Amino acid sequence: MEIQLGDVQTTALIPLAVKASETMRKKPRIRDTKAVEIIEHLGLDTKQYDKFMSHEGVVARTIMLDRQLKKMIEKTPDVVIVNIGAGFDNRFSRVDNGKILWFDLDLPDAIAVRTKAFPEQERVTMIAGNALEKEWCAQVKKSLEGRKSKPIFIAEGLFMYLTFPQIKTLLENLKECFSDGGTLIAEQNCKMMVKNEKYHDAVKNTNAHFVSGTDSAQEIANLVSGIRLVEEHSFNEEMKKYSIRGRLFALLLPKINNRWATFEWDEREA
C-alpha cells in the first residue's frame, strides 16, 4: 500500500503508530489491531512518530473519547457520528453498538489511502471532502431522516492545524447544515505549543505546523453565536494515572497539554 499524503494528513501516522505500539504491549491500555496491520503492511519505521509524550497523549485521548462516546451512545443508541479528519482512526470498531451510523470524513488523498486499508463496513461511510465546505453535509443529513437523535461530530487532531477563521467557518457550516442541533467534540491545542512547536516530540518530525491554540475552549465557542461550551478536560486527567512522568507533567505544566472540549448547539439557537 503506497502512502501519498499532504503535510497535515501525514500527522495521522502519529496516532496510528502509537495505537499499533500500544496494542502490541503485554498489557495494552487500548487495542487497535487494524493499526498493527497497517503499520506492518507499510513496513513503517515508527520511531519518529512514537515518542513518550505523544504516545501517552494519544492513549489518553483515545481512552477519554471512547469513554465519552460510549456514554453518549447509551443515551441515543441510533445516533449518527461524523469523524472529521478521520485519518486512520478505527474508533467505530470500539464504540459500535450495532445501531449507530458512522461517517469518516477526510480530504481526498487521506480517504484514498484509507479505502485501501479499511474494508467496506455496514453502517460506515467514507466521504472524501473538505470539512470547511458544505458539499459533504447533504449525505450526512439524509442519514438523519427517521432518527430522533442529534448528530455528533468529532474533530480529533484537527483544530490545531486550522486558523481561527477556518474553525469559525466549520462551526458556521455545522450550525447551518444541521440546524436542528448537534454536538461537537474537538481536541484543543494550547497557545504555548503553537509558539514552541519545534519542541513537540512527534509533530516536529513532519512538515505540518500548528496554526492555532487556545487557553480555554470558550475562545472557540465565542467564534459563533449559539455555540456553547459544555465541558473541557485536559489529557492530564488520564495521563497522570499511568506514569511518574505523566504525574509530574500534570503537576508542573497543567495548562500545556491538549484538551477535549464538548460544544453543543440546538434548534432555538440556529
Short mmCIF file of C-alpha atoms in Angstrom, two decimals:
data_model
loop_
_atom_site.label_atom_id
_atom_site.label_comp_id
_atom_site.label_asym_id
_atom_site.label_seq_id
_atom_site.Cartn_x
_atom_site.Cartn_y
_atom_site.Cartn_z
CA MET A 1 0.00 0.00 0.00
CA GLU A 2 1.52 3.29 -1.10
CA ILE A 3 1.17 6.37 1.08
CA GLN A 4 0.77 9.77 -0.56
CA LEU A 5 -0.43 12.31 1.97
CA GLY A 6 -0.28 16.06 2.40
CA ASP A 7 1.74 17.61 5.22
CA VAL A 8 -1.12 17.82 7.73
CA GLN A 9 -2.61 14.49 6.69
CA THR A 10 0.77 12.87 7.39
CA THR A 11 0.27 13.61 11.11
CA ALA A 12 -2.33 10.79 11.05
CA LEU A 13 0.67 8.45 11.14
CA ILE A 14 1.41 9.58 14.71
CA PRO A 15 -1.72 8.14 16.39
CA LEU A 16 -1.54 5.16 14.02
CA ALA A 17 1.99 4.35 15.18
CA VAL A 18 1.11 4.87 18.84
CA LYS A 19 -2.01 2.70 18.72
CA ALA A 20 -0.08 -0.08 16.98
CA SER A 21 2.75 0.12 19.52
CA GLU A 22 0.38 0.17 22.50
CA THR A 23 -1.65 -2.74 21.14
CA MET A 24 1.46 -4.91 20.98
CA ARG A 25 2.37 -4.32 24.63
CA LYS A 26 1.80 -7.07 27.18
CA LYS A 27 -0.87 -5.06 28.97
CA PRO A 28 -2.26 -2.63 26.38
CA ARG A 29 -4.47 0.18 27.61
CA ILE A 30 -6.09 0.41 24.19
CA ARG A 31 -6.35 -2.17 21.42
CA ASP A 32 -6.29 -1.41 17.71
CA THR A 33 -5.36 -4.46 15.67
CA LYS A 34 -6.09 -2.56 12.45
CA ALA A 35 -3.31 -0.10 13.34
CA VAL A 36 -0.90 -3.01 13.82
CA GLU A 37 -1.97 -4.46 10.48
CA ILE A 38 -1.43 -1.17 8.64
CA ILE A 39 1.96 -0.48 10.22
CA GLU A 40 3.18 -3.98 9.42
CA HIS A 41 1.87 -3.78 5.87
CA LEU A 42 3.59 -0.44 5.33
CA GLY A 43 6.81 -1.62 6.93
CA LEU A 44 6.85 1.81 8.54
CA ASP A 45 9.60 2.82 10.95
CA THR A 46 7.52 4.36 13.73
CA LYS A 47 10.34 5.67 15.94
CA GLN A 48 9.97 9.26 14.76
CA TYR A 49 6.23 9.20 15.50
CA ASP A 50 6.04 7.07 18.64
CA LYS A 51 7.62 9.29 21.30
CA PHE A 52 6.81 9.11 25.01
CA MET A 53 4.66 12.23 25.45
CA SER A 54 2.86 11.75 22.14
CA HIS A 55 2.33 8.09 22.99
CA GLU A 56 0.82 8.89 26.37
CA GLY A 57 -1.24 11.73 24.91
CA VAL A 58 -2.72 9.58 22.14
CA VAL A 59 -3.52 6.78 24.60
CA ALA A 60 -5.16 9.26 26.99
CA ARG A 61 -7.27 10.97 24.36
CA THR A 62 -8.33 7.62 22.91
CA ILE A 63 -9.47 6.34 26.30
CA MET A 64 -11.21 9.60 27.15
CA LEU A 65 -13.07 9.99 23.87
CA ASP A 66 -14.04 6.32 23.65
CA ARG A 67 -15.48 6.56 27.15
CA GLN A 68 -17.36 9.76 26.38
CA LEU A 69 -18.79 8.47 23.10
CA LYS A 70 -19.95 5.21 24.67
CA LYS A 71 -21.88 7.17 27.30
CA MET A 72 -23.47 9.33 24.62
CA ILE A 73 -24.36 6.29 22.51
CA GLU A 74 -26.01 4.64 25.52
CA LYS A 75 -28.35 7.65 25.74
CA THR A 76 -29.03 7.81 21.97
CA PRO A 77 -28.40 4.32 20.51
CA ASP A 78 -29.29 5.30 16.93
CA VAL A 79 -27.03 8.37 16.77
CA VAL A 80 -25.18 9.47 13.63
CA ILE A 81 -21.50 10.22 14.21
CA VAL A 82 -19.16 12.06 11.84
CA ASN A 83 -15.42 11.70 12.35
CA ILE A 84 -13.95 14.86 10.81
CA GLY A 85 -10.35 14.40 9.69
CA ALA A 86 -10.59 10.65 10.25
CA GLY A 87 -7.10 9.69 9.10
CA PHE A 88 -6.54 6.05 10.08
CA ASP A 89 -8.84 6.17 13.09
CA ASN A 90 -10.69 2.94 13.88
CA ARG A 91 -12.93 4.20 16.68
CA PHE A 92 -16.12 2.80 15.16
CA SER A 93 -14.95 -0.74 15.95
CA ARG A 94 -14.54 0.15 19.63
CA VAL A 95 -17.81 2.00 20.23
CA ASP A 96 -20.25 0.35 17.82
CA ASN A 97 -23.50 -0.85 19.38
CA GLY A 98 -24.96 -2.36 16.20
CA LYS A 99 -27.24 0.64 15.54
CA ILE A 100 -25.17 3.79 15.07
CA LEU A 101 -24.33 5.24 11.67
CA TRP A 102 -20.75 6.39 11.20
CA PHE A 103 -19.09 8.68 8.66
CA ASP A 104 -15.33 9.05 8.21
CA LEU A 105 -14.65 12.41 6.54
CA ASP A 106 -11.24 13.47 5.28
CA LEU A 107 -9.51 15.10 2.33
CA PRO A 108 -9.39 13.05 -0.90
CA ASP A 109 -5.75 11.95 -0.53
CA ALA A 110 -6.38 10.69 3.00
CA ILE A 111 -9.56 8.85 2.02
CA ALA A 112 -7.81 7.31 -0.99
CA VAL A 113 -5.29 5.74 1.39
CA ARG A 114 -7.92 4.88 3.98
CA THR A 115 -10.03 2.94 1.48
CA LYS A 116 -7.05 0.70 0.80
CA ALA A 117 -6.60 -0.03 4.50
CA PHE A 118 -10.22 -0.38 5.65
CA PRO A 119 -12.74 -2.73 4.06
CA GLU A 120 -16.29 -1.62 3.49
CA GLN A 121 -18.40 -1.94 6.64
CA GLU A 122 -22.11 -1.89 7.23
CA ARG A 123 -23.21 1.45 8.71
CA VAL A 124 -19.83 3.07 7.95
CA THR A 125 -19.38 5.51 5.07
CA MET A 126 -16.20 7.23 3.94
CA ILE A 127 -16.53 10.72 2.48
CA ALA A 128 -13.75 12.40 0.52
CA GLY A 129 -14.25 16.11 1.03
CA ASN A 130 -13.13 19.33 2.64
CA ALA A 131 -14.58 19.80 6.11
CA LEU A 132 -14.60 23.57 5.53
CA GLU A 133 -17.01 23.22 2.64
CA LYS A 134 -20.65 22.14 2.74
CA GLU A 135 -20.83 19.51 0.00
CA TRP A 136 -20.40 16.57 2.38
CA CYS A 137 -23.23 17.68 4.65
CA ALA A 138 -26.07 16.51 2.37
CA GLN A 139 -25.08 12.85 2.65
CA VAL A 140 -24.99 13.04 6.44
CA LYS A 141 -28.27 14.98 6.63
CA LYS A 142 -30.01 12.29 4.59
CA SER A 143 -28.89 9.65 7.09
CA LEU A 144 -30.60 11.57 9.89
CA GLU A 145 -34.04 11.00 8.41
CA GLY A 146 -36.15 8.92 10.78
CA ARG A 147 -33.66 9.25 13.64
CA LYS A 148 -34.58 11.22 16.73
CA SER A 149 -31.05 11.79 17.99
CA LYS A 150 -28.94 14.79 17.04
CA PRO A 151 -25.63 14.13 15.24
CA ILE A 152 -22.26 14.03 16.95
CA PHE A 153 -19.16 15.40 15.24
CA ILE A 154 -15.60 14.52 16.28
CA ALA A 155 -12.58 16.66 15.43
CA GLU A 156 -9.53 14.83 16.74
CA GLY A 157 -6.12 16.26 15.92
CA LEU A 158 -7.64 18.86 13.60
CA PHE A 159 -8.21 22.29 15.13
CA MET A 160 -4.52 22.99 15.78
CA TYR A 161 -3.94 22.86 12.01
CA LEU A 162 -6.78 25.31 11.29
CA THR A 163 -6.78 29.08 11.68
CA PHE A 164 -9.50 30.67 13.80
CA PRO A 165 -11.32 31.91 10.67
CA GLN A 166 -11.28 28.34 9.34
CA ILE A 167 -12.60 26.96 12.64
CA LYS A 168 -15.31 29.62 12.54
CA THR A 169 -16.26 28.53 9.02
CA LEU A 170 -16.53 24.91 10.14
CA LEU A 171 -18.74 25.84 13.10
CA GLU A 172 -20.96 28.04 10.93
CA ASN A 173 -21.36 25.24 8.40
CA LEU A 174 -22.30 22.75 11.11
CA LYS A 175 -24.90 25.11 12.54
CA GLU A 176 -26.35 25.92 9.14
CA CYS A 177 -26.39 22.39 7.74
CA PHE A 178 -27.55 20.74 10.96
CA SER A 179 -29.88 23.42 12.21
CA ASP A 180 -31.86 21.04 14.44
CA GLY A 181 -28.84 20.88 16.72
CA GLY A 182 -25.81 18.74 17.36
CA THR A 183 -22.70 18.09 19.42
CA LEU A 184 -19.06 18.67 18.51
CA ILE A 185 -16.21 17.09 20.44
CA ALA A 186 -12.97 18.78 19.43
CA GLU A 187 -9.39 18.50 20.55
CA GLN A 188 -7.80 21.77 21.66
CA ASN A 189 -4.15 22.75 21.45
CA CYS A 190 -2.61 25.32 23.81
CA LYS A 191 -1.19 28.66 22.65
CA MET A 192 2.22 27.91 24.11
CA MET A 193 2.59 24.80 21.96
CA VAL A 194 1.86 26.82 18.84
CA LYS A 195 4.79 29.06 19.69
CA ASN A 196 7.02 26.11 20.60
CA GLU A 197 6.00 23.50 18.04
CA LYS A 198 9.66 22.72 17.34
CA TYR A 199 9.74 21.02 20.73
CA HIS A 200 6.78 18.72 20.04
CA ASP A 201 8.33 15.27 20.13
CA ALA A 202 6.46 13.84 17.12
CA VAL A 203 4.94 16.64 15.02
CA LYS A 204 8.39 18.21 14.64
CA ASN A 205 9.28 15.16 12.54
CA THR A 206 6.60 16.07 9.97
CA ASN A 207 6.17 19.10 7.73
CA ALA A 208 2.95 20.13 9.48
CA HIS A 209 2.67 23.29 11.57
CA PHE A 210 0.38 24.31 14.40
CA VAL A 211 -1.51 27.47 13.45
CA SER A 212 -3.92 27.97 16.35
CA GLY A 213 -4.31 27.25 20.03
CA THR A 214 -6.48 28.30 22.97
CA ASP A 215 -6.13 28.86 26.70
CA SER A 216 -9.79 27.92 27.04
CA ALA A 217 -12.21 26.28 24.62
CA GLN A 218 -14.56 29.17 25.36
CA GLU A 219 -12.47 31.04 22.79
CA ILE A 220 -13.79 28.59 20.19
CA ALA A 221 -17.38 28.88 21.39
CA ASN A 222 -17.13 32.65 21.15
CA LEU A 223 -16.42 32.46 17.43
CA VAL A 224 -20.03 31.68 16.52
CA SER A 225 -23.22 32.78 18.24
CA GLY A 226 -25.24 29.87 19.59
CA ILE A 227 -22.28 27.53 20.04
CA ARG A 228 -21.90 26.80 23.73
CA LEU A 229 -19.09 25.08 25.61
CA VAL A 230 -20.37 22.17 27.68
CA GLU A 231 -17.18 20.80 29.22
CA GLU A 232 -13.44 20.64 28.76
CA HIS A 233 -10.93 18.10 30.07
CA SER A 234 -7.15 18.02 29.89
CA PHE A 235 -5.42 14.85 28.75
CA ASN A 236 -3.51 15.20 32.02
CA GLU A 237 -6.55 13.77 33.81
CA GLU A 238 -5.85 10.42 32.19
CA MET A 239 -2.10 10.60 31.61
CA LYS A 240 -1.26 11.11 35.27
CA LYS A 241 -2.74 7.70 36.10
CA TYR A 242 -0.02 5.74 34.35
CA SER A 243 3.47 7.12 34.97
CA ILE A 244 5.59 9.34 37.18
CA ARG A 245 6.41 11.49 34.16
CA GLY A 246 2.71 11.87 33.46
CA ARG A 247 2.02 12.93 37.06
CA LEU A 248 4.92 15.39 37.04
CA PHE A 249 3.82 16.86 33.74
CA ALA A 250 0.28 17.34 35.05
CA LEU A 251 1.63 18.94 38.25
CA LEU A 252 4.28 21.21 36.78
CA LEU A 253 2.70 22.08 33.42
CA PRO A 254 -1.05 21.73 33.97
CA LYS A 255 -2.05 24.07 31.13
CA ILE A 256 0.35 22.79 28.47
CA ASN A 257 -1.34 19.56 27.47
CA ASN A 258 -4.09 19.20 24.88
CA ARG A 259 -7.74 19.07 25.94
CA TRP A 260 -11.06 17.60 24.87
CA ALA A 261 -13.85 20.14 24.61
CA THR A 262 -17.51 19.42 24.00
CA PHE A 263 -19.71 22.00 22.29
CA GLU A 264 -23.43 21.98 21.56
CA TRP A 265 -25.97 23.98 19.62
CA ASP A 266 -29.69 23.47 19.25
CA GLU A 267 -32.64 24.47 17.11
CA ARG A 268 -33.65 27.58 19.02
CA GLU A 269 -30.13 28.97 18.62
CA ALA A 270 -29.72 28.01 14.95
#
